[in-house]
Short mmCIF file of C-alpha atoms and ligand atoms in Angstrom, two decimals:
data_model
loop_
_atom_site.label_atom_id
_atom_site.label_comp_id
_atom_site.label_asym_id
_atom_site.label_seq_id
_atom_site.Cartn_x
_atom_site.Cartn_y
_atom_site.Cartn_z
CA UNK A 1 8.51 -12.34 -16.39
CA UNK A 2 11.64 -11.42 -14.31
CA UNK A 3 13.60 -13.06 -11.78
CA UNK A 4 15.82 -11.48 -9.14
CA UNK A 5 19.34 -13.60 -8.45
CA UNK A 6 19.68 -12.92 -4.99
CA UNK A 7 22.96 -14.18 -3.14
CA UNK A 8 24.13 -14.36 -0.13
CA UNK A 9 25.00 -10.72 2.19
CA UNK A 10 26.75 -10.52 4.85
CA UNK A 11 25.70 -6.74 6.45
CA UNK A 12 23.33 -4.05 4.60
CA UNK A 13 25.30 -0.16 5.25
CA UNK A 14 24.39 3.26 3.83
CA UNK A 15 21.77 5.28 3.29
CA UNK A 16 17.96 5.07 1.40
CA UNK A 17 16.03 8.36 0.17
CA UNK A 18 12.25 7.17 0.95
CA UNK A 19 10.37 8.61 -1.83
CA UNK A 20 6.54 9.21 -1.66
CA UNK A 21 3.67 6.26 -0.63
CA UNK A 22 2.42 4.36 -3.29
CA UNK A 23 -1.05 4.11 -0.41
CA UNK A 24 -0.98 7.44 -0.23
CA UNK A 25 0.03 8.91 -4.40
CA UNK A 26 -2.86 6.01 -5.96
CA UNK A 27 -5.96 7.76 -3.43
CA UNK A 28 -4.62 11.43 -4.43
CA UNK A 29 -4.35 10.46 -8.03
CA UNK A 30 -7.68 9.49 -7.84
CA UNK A 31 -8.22 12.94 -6.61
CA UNK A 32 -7.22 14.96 -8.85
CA UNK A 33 -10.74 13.89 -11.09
CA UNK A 34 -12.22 16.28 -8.75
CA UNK A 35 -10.81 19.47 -10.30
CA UNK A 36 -10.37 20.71 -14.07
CA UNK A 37 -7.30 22.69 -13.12
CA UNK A 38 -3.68 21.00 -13.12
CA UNK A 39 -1.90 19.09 -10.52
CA UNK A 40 1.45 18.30 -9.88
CA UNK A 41 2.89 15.94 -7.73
CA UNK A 42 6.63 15.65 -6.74
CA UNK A 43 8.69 12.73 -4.84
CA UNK A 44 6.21 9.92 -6.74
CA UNK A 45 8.46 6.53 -7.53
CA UNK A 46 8.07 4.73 -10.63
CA UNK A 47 6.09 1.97 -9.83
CA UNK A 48 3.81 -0.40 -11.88
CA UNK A 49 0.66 0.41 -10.11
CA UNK A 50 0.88 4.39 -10.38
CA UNK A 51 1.67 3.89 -14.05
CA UNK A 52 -1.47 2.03 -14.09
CA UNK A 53 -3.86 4.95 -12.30
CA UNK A 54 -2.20 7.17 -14.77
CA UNK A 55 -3.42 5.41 -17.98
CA UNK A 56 -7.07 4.37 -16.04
CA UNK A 57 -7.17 8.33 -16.07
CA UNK A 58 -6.17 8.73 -19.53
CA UNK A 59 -8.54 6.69 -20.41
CA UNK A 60 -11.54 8.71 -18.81
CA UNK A 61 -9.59 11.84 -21.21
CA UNK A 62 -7.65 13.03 -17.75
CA UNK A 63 -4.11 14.31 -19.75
CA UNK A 64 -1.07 12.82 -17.53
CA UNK A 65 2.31 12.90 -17.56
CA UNK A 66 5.43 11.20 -14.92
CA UNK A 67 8.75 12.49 -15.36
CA UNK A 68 11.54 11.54 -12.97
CA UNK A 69 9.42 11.73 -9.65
CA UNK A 70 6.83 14.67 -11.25
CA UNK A 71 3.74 14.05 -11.97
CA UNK A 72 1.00 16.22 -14.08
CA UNK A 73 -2.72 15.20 -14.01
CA UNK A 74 -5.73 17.67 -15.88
CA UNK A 75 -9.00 16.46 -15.91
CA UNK A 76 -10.27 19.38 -17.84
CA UNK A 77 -12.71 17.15 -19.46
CA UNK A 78 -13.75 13.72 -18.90
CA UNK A 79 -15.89 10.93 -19.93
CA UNK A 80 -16.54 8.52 -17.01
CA UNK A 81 -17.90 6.20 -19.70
CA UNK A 82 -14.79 5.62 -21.44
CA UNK A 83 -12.56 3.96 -18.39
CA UNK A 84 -10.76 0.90 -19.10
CA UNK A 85 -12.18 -2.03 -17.66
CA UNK A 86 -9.39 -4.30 -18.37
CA UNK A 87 -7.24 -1.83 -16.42
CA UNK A 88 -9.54 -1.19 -13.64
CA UNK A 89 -9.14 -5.48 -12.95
CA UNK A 90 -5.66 -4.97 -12.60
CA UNK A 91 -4.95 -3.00 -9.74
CA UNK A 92 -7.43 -2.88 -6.32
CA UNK A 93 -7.19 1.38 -5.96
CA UNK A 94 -9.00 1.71 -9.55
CA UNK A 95 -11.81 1.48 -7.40
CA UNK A 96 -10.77 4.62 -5.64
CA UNK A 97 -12.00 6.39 -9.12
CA UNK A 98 -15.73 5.73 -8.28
CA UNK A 99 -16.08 8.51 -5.64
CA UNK A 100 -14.59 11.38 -7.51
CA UNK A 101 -15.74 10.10 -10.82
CA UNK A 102 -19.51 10.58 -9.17
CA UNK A 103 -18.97 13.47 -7.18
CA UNK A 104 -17.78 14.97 -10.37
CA UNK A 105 -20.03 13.72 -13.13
CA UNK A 106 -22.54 12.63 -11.09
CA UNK A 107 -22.53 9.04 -12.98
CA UNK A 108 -20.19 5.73 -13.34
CA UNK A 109 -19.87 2.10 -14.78
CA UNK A 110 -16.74 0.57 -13.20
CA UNK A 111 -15.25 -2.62 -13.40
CA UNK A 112 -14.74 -4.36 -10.13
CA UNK A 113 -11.01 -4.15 -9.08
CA UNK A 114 -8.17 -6.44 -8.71
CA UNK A 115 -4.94 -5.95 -6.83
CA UNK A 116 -2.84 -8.33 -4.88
CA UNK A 117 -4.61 -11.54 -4.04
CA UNK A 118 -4.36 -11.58 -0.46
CA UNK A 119 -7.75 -12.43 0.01
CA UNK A 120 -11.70 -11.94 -1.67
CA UNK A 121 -11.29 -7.92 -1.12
CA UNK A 122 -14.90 -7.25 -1.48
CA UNK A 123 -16.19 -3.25 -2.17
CA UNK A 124 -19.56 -3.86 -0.18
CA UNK A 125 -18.71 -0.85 2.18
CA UNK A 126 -17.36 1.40 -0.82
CA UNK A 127 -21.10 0.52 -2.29
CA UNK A 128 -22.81 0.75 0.68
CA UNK A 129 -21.75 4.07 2.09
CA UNK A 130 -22.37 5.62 -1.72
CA UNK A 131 -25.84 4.09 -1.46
CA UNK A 132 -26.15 6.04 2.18
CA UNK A 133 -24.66 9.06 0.60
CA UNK A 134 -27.67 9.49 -2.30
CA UNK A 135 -26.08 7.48 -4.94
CA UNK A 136 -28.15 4.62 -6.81
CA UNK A 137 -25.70 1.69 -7.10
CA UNK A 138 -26.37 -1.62 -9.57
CA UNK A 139 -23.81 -4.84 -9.52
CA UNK A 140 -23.41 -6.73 -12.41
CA UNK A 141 -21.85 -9.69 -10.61
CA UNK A 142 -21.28 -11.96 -14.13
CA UNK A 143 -20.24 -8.87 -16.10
CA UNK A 144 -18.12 -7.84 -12.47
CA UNK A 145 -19.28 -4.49 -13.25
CA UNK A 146 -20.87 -1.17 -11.20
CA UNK A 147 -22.95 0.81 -12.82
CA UNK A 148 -23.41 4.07 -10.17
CA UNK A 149 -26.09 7.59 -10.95
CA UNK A 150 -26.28 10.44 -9.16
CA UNK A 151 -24.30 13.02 -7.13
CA UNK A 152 -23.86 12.10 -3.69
CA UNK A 153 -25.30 14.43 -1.69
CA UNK A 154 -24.75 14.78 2.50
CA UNK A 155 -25.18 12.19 5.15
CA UNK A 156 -23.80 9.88 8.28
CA UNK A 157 -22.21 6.89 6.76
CA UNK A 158 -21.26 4.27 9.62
CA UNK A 159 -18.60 1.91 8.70
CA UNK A 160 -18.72 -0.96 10.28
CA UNK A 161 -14.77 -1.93 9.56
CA UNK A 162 -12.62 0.77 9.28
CA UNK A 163 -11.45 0.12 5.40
CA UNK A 164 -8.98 2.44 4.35
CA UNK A 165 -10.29 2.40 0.38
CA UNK A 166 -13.75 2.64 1.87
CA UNK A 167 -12.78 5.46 3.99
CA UNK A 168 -10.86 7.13 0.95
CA UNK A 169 -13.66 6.95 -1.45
CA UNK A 170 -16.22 8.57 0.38
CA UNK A 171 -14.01 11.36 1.50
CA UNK A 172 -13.78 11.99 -2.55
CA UNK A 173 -17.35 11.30 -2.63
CA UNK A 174 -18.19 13.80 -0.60
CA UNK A 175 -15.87 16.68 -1.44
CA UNK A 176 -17.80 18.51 -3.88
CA UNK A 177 -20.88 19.33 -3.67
CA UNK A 178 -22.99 21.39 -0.96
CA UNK A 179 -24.01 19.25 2.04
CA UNK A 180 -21.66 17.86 4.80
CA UNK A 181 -20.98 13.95 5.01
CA UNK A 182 -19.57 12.46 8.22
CA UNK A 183 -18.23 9.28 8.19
CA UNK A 184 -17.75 7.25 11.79
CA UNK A 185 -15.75 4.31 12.36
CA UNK A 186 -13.34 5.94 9.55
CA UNK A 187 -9.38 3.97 8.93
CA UNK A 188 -7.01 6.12 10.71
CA UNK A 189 -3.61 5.21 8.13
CA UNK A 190 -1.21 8.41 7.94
CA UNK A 191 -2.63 7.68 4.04
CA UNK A 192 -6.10 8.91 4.52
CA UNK A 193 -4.16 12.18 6.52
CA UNK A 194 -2.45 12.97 3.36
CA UNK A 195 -5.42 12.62 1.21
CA UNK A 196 -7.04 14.82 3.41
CA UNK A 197 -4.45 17.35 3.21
CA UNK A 198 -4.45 16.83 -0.18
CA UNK A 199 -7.90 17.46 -0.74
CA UNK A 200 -7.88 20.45 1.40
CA UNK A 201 -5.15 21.82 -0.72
CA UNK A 202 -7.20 21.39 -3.73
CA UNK A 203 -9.89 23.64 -1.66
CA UNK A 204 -11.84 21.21 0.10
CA UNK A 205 -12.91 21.17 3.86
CA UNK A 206 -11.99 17.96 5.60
CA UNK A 207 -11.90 17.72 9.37
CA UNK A 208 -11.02 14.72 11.47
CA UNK A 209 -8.98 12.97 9.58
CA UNK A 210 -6.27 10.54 11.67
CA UNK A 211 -9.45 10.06 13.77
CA UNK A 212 -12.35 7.26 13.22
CA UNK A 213 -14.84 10.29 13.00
CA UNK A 214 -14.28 12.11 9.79
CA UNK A 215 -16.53 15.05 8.52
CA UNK A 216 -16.77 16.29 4.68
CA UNK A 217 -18.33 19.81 3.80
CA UNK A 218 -18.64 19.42 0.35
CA UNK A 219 -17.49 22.41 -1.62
CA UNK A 220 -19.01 23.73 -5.25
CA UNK A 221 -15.50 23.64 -7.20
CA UNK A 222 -12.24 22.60 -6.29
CA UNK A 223 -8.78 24.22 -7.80
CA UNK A 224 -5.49 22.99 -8.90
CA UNK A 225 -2.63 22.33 -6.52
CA UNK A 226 1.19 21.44 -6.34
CA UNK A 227 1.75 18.63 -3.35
CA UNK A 228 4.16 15.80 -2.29
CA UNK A 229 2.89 12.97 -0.77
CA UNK A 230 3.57 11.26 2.73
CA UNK A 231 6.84 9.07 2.50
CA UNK A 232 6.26 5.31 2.06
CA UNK A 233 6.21 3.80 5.66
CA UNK A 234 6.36 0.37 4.37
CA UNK A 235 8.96 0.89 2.35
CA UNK A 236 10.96 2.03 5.64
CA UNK A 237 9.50 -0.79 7.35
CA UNK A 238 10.54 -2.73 4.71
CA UNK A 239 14.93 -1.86 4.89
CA UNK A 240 14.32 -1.95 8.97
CA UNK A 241 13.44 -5.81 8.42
CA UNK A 242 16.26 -6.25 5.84
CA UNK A 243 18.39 -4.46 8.28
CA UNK A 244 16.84 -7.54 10.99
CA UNK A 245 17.59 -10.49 8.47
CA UNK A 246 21.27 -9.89 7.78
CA UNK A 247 22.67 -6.99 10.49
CA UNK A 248 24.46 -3.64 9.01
CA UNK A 249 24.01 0.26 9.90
CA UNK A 250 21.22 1.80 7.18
CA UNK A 251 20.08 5.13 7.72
CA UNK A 252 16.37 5.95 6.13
CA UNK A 253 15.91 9.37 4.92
CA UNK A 254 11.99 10.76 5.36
CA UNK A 255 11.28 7.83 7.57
CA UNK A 256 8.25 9.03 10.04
CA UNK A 257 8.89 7.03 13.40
CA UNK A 258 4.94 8.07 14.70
CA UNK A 259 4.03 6.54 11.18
CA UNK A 260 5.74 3.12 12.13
CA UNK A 261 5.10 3.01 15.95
CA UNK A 262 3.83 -0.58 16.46
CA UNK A 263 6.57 -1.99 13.77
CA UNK A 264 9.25 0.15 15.66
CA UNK A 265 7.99 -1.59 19.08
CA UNK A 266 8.44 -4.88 17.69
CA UNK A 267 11.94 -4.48 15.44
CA UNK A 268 13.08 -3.21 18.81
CA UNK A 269 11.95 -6.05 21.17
CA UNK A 270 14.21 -7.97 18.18
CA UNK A 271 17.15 -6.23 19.39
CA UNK A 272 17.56 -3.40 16.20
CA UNK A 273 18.92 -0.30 17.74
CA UNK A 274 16.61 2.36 16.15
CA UNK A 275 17.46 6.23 16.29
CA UNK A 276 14.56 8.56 15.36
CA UNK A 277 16.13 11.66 13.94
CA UNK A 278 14.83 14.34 12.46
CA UNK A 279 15.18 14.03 9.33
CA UNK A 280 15.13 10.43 9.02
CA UNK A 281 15.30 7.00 10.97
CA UNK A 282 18.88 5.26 11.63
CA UNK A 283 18.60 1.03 11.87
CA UNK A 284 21.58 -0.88 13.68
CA UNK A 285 21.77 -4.35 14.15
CA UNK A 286 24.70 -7.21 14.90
CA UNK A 287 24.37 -10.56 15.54
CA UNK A 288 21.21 -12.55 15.73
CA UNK A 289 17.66 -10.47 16.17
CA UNK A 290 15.91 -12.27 19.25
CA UNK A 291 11.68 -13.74 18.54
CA UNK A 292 8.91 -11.86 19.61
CA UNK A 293 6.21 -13.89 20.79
CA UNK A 294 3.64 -12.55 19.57
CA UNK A 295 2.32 -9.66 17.04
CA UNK A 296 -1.49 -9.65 15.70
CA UNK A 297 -1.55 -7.30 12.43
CA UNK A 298 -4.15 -4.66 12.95
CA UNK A 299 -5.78 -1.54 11.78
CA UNK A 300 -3.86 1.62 12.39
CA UNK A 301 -2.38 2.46 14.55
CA UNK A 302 -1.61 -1.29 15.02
CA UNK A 303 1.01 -3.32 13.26
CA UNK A 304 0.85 -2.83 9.41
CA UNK A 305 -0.90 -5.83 7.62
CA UNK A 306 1.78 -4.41 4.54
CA UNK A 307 4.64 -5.19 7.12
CA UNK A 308 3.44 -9.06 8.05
CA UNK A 309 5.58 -11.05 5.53
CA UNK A 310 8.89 -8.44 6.22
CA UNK A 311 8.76 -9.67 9.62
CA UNK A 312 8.30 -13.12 9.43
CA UNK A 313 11.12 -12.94 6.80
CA UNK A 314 13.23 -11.08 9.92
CA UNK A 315 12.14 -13.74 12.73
CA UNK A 316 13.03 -16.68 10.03
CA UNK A 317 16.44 -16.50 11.42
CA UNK A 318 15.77 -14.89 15.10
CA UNK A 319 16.73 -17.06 17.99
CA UNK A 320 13.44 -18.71 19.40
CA UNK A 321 10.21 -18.85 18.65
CA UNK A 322 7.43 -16.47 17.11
CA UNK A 323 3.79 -16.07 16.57
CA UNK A 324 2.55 -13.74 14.01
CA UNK A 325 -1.39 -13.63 13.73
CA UNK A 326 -3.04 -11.83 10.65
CA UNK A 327 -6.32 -10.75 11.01
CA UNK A 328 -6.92 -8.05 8.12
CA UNK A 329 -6.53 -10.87 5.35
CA UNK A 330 -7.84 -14.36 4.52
CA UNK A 331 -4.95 -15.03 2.22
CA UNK A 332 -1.92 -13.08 3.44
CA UNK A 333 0.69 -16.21 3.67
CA UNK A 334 1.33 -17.60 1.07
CA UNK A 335 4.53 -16.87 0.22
CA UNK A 336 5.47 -18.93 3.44
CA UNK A 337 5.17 -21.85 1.51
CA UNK A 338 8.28 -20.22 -0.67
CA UNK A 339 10.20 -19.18 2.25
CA UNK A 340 9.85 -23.36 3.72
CA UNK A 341 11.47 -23.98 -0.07
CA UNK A 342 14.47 -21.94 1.54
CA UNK A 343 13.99 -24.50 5.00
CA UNK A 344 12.68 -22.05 6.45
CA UNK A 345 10.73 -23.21 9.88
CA UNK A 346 7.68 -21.58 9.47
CA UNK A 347 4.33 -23.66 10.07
CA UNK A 348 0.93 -22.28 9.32
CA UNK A 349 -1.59 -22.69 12.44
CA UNK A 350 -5.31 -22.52 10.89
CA UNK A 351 -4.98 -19.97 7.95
CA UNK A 352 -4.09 -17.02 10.03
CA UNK A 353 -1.36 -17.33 12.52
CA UNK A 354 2.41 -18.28 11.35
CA UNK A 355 4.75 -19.76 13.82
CA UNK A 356 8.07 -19.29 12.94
CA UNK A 357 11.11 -21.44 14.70
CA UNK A 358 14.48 -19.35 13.98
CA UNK A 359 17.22 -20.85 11.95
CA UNK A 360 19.54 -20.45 9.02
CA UNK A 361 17.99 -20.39 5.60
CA UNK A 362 19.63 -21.76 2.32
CA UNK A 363 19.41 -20.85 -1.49
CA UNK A 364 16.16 -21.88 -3.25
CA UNK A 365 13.93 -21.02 -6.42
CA UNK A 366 11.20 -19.17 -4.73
CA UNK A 367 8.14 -17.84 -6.67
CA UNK A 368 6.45 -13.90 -5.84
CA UNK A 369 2.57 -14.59 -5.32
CA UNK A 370 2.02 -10.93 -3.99
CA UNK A 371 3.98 -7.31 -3.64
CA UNK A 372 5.06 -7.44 -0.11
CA UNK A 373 5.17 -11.45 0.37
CA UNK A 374 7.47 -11.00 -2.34
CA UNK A 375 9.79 -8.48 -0.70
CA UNK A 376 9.81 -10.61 2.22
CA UNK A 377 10.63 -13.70 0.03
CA UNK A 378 14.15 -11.14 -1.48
CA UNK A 379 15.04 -10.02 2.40
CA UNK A 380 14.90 -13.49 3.30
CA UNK A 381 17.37 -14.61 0.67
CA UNK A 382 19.82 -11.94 1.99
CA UNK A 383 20.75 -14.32 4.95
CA UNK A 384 20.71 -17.60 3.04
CA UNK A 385 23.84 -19.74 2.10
CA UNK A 386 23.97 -19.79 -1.79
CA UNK A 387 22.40 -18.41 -4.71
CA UNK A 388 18.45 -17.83 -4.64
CA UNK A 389 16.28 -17.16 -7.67
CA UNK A 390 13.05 -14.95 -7.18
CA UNK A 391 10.50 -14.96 -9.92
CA UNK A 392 7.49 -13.21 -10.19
CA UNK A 393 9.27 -9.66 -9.43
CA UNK A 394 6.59 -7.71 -11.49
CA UNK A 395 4.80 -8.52 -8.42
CA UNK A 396 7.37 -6.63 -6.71
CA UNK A 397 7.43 -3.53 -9.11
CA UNK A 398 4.09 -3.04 -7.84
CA UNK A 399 5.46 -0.97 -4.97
CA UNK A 400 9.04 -1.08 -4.87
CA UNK A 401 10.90 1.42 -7.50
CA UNK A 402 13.54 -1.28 -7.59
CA UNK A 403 13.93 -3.02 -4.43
CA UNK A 404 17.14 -4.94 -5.91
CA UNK A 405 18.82 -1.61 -6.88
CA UNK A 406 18.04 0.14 -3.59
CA UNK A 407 19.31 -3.20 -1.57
CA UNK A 408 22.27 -3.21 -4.41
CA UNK A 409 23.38 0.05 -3.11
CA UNK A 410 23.34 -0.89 0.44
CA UNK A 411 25.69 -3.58 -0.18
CA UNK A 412 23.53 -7.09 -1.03
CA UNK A 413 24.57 -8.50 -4.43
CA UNK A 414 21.20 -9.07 -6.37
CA UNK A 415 20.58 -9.53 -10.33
CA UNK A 416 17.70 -9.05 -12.41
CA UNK A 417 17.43 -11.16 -15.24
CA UNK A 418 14.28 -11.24 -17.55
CA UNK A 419 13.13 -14.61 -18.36
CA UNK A 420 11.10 -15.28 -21.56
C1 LIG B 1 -5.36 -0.65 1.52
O1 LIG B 1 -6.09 -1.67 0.86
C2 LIG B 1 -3.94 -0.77 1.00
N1 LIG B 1 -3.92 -0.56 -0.46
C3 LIG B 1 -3.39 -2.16 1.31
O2 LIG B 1 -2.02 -2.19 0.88
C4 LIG B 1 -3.43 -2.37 2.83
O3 LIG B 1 -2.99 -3.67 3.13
C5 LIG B 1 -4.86 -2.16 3.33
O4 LIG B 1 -5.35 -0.86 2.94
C6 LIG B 1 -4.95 -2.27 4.85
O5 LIG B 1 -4.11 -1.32 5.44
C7 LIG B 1 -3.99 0.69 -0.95
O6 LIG B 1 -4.10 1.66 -0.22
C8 LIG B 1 -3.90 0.83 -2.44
P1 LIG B 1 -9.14 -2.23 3.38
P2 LIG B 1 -7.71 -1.71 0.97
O7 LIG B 1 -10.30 -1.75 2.62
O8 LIG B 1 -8.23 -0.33 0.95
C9 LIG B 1 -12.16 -5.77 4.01
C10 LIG B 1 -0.12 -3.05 -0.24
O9 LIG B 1 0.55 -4.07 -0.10
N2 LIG B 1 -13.08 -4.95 3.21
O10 LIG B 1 -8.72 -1.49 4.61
O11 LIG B 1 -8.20 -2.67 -0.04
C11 LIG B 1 -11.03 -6.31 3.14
O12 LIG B 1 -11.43 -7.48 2.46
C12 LIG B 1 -1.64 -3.12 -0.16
O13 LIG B 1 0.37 -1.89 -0.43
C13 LIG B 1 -14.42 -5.37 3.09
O14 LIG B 1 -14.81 -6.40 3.64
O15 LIG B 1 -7.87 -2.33 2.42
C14 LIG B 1 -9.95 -6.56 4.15
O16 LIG B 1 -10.19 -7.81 4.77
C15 LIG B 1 -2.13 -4.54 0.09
N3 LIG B 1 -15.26 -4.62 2.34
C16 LIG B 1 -10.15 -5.45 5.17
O17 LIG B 1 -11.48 -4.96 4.97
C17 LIG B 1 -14.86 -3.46 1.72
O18 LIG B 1 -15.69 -2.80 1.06
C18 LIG B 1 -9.17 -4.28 5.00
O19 LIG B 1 -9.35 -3.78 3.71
C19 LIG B 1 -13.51 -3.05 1.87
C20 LIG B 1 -12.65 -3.81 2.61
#
């Protein structure tokens, strides 16, 4: 177990190089089951969950390797019967696996996945647009197991929530093979554009994606491909609120304003002066960041779910009153408990609306529950008089490749310790 020390900072100033999106590298690593050949991916930060997709595909006899942002996948020859269960329970994309893994080997026996406990996460519309697509599906529910046979062949899958796994999955379902699948009510995330892309690079014909209507012409064999994945829009999201909580001048290289439209609407109504460039987005901010009344979290193109807790964190200390509504996940605040430990004035209203009363924060020993309400507890320490401790950071390394570095460099004084 680590702990961040995380003291007090007056302005953030410099610049970050985004690297690629963990949403975005875990679906395409998935991906690469589909083909025997080699791929190589470049830009990919170290982070805790990618390491874990690696060894789930090592484990199925994929040969990986990550070296300083490349990495090497070859699924020459596989053995869907050999995946790591324990692994699979320990991050929510191993269930991204199932779709290639069938339209591959035509057979599967997964273990259900874990992942961030921000609510019950259930895979009924993974299953359920597999069973549409051909595929006979059988839950274990006491040994939390799937047990999946047969290719999927072509059909119309409607989702009835656009779920961005879901969405992924049966893309990879349907990608090999020789029937078309076409899946409406499809997420729209820039993620499941770069998987598409991705896929299409390997060979595959996608259309639609970006769009709720996607279509899938599945094609016999797919080939090898070099790529680099999307940048990490949370991640930008995720300095722009830092930027909010304590002021500064941060420029964010490979920061995609169309990919952070709804977040830019609201860090603006806050007062941050926000430059699109081209090659990057510039953050300014002085003084106090005004509330905004009211943001609901919502599919894409609608304000990131991922970016909730970095904005409350931001409006902790704005001047007036907010409402933030989350309506993707059951159990998305928690860490607001840990952010009242720092006085913050944040009340919960029912189990899915925060409403958060600006005012100055002071040191605490805060606990991480989750990846990004633990980001939002570190950003929120930035502004607060004293020291603050922050345990739990492994939740953290999930999708930050070291948030207290990157925030280091930018001017905040933060320490890592590890704890026993
Ligand atoms: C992806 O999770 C992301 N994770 C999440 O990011 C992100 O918050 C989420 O999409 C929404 O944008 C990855 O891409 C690895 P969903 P996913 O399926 O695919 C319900 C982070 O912090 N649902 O769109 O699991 C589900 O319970 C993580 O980086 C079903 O009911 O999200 C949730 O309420 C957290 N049945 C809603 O849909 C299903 O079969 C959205 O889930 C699938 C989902």
């Amino acid at each position: 177990m680590d702990a961040l020390v995380v003291s007090k900072c007056n302005k953030l100033s410099g610049k970050i190089n985004l690297y690629g999106a963990k949403n975005a590298i875990l679906p395409i690593l998935a991906a690469c089951v589909l083909t025997s050949d080699e791929v190589q991916l470049c830009g990919c930060p170290h982070l805790s969950d990618i390491d874990d997709m690696l060894a789930i595909i090592a484990s199925i006899g994929g040969k990986v390797s990550f070296n300083r942002g490349q990495i090497s996948v070859c699924c020459k020859a596989i053995n869907p019967y050999t995946i790591d269960h324990a692994l699979m329970r320990k991050i929510r994309s191993s269930v991204f696996i199932l779709g290639p893994l069938l339209s591959r080997c035509g057979e599967a026996e997964i273990a259900l996945p874990g992942g961030c406990e921000i609510g019950q996460r259930p895979i009924d519309l993974h299953l359920g647009g597999l069973k549409i697509l051909g595929v006979d599906v059988e839950e274990s529910p006491y040994k939390n197991t799937v047990r999946c046979k047969g290719r999927p062949r072509g059909g119309i899958v409607r989702l009835k929530y656009p779920s961005v796994g879901a969405t992924e999955n049966l893309m990879m379902a349907a990608a090999i093979g020789t029937q078309k699948t076409v899946i409406y009510g499809a997420a729209k995330e820039p993620e499941i554009v770069d998987l598409a892309m991705f896929l299409n690079t390997l060979g595959a014909r996608v259309f639609g994606a970006g769009t709720d209507l996607i279509v899938v012409e599945g094609k016999g064999r797919l080939h090898g491909a070099r790529y680099k994945p999307v940048p990490d829009r949370i991640v930008a999201g995720t300095y722009m609120a830092a930027v909010g909580v304590v002021g500064g001048d941060v420029y964010i290289e490979g920061a995609i304003g169309d990919h952070l439209d709804a977040a830019l609407h609201k860090f603006r109504i806050m007062g941050l002066d926000i430059e699109e460039e081209q090659r990057g987005i510039r953050v300014r901010q002085n003084g106090r960041v005004k509330a905004v009344k009211q943001t609901v979290t919502l599919p894409y193109p609608g304000f990131a779910t991922d970016l909730q807790p970095l904005l409350v964190a931001a409006l902790c200390g704005a001047e007036g009153e907010s409402v933030v509504t989350e309506t993707l996940f059951e159990n998305r605040f928690r860490y607001v408990y840990q952010l009242q430990r720092m006085g913050a004035d944040v009340i919960l209203d029912g189990c899915n609306s925060a409403i958060i009363k600006g005012k100055s924060l002071f040191g605490a020993d805060v606990y991480a529950q989750d990846l990004r309400g633990g980001a939002a507890l570190v950003i929120a320490a930035l502004s607060a008089d004293g020291q603050s401790t922050v345990s739990g950071v492994e939740y953290i390394d999930r999708g930050y490749q070291s948030l207290s570095d990157e925030l280091n460099s930018l001017g905040a004084n933060i320490k890592r310790l590890t704890l026993k």
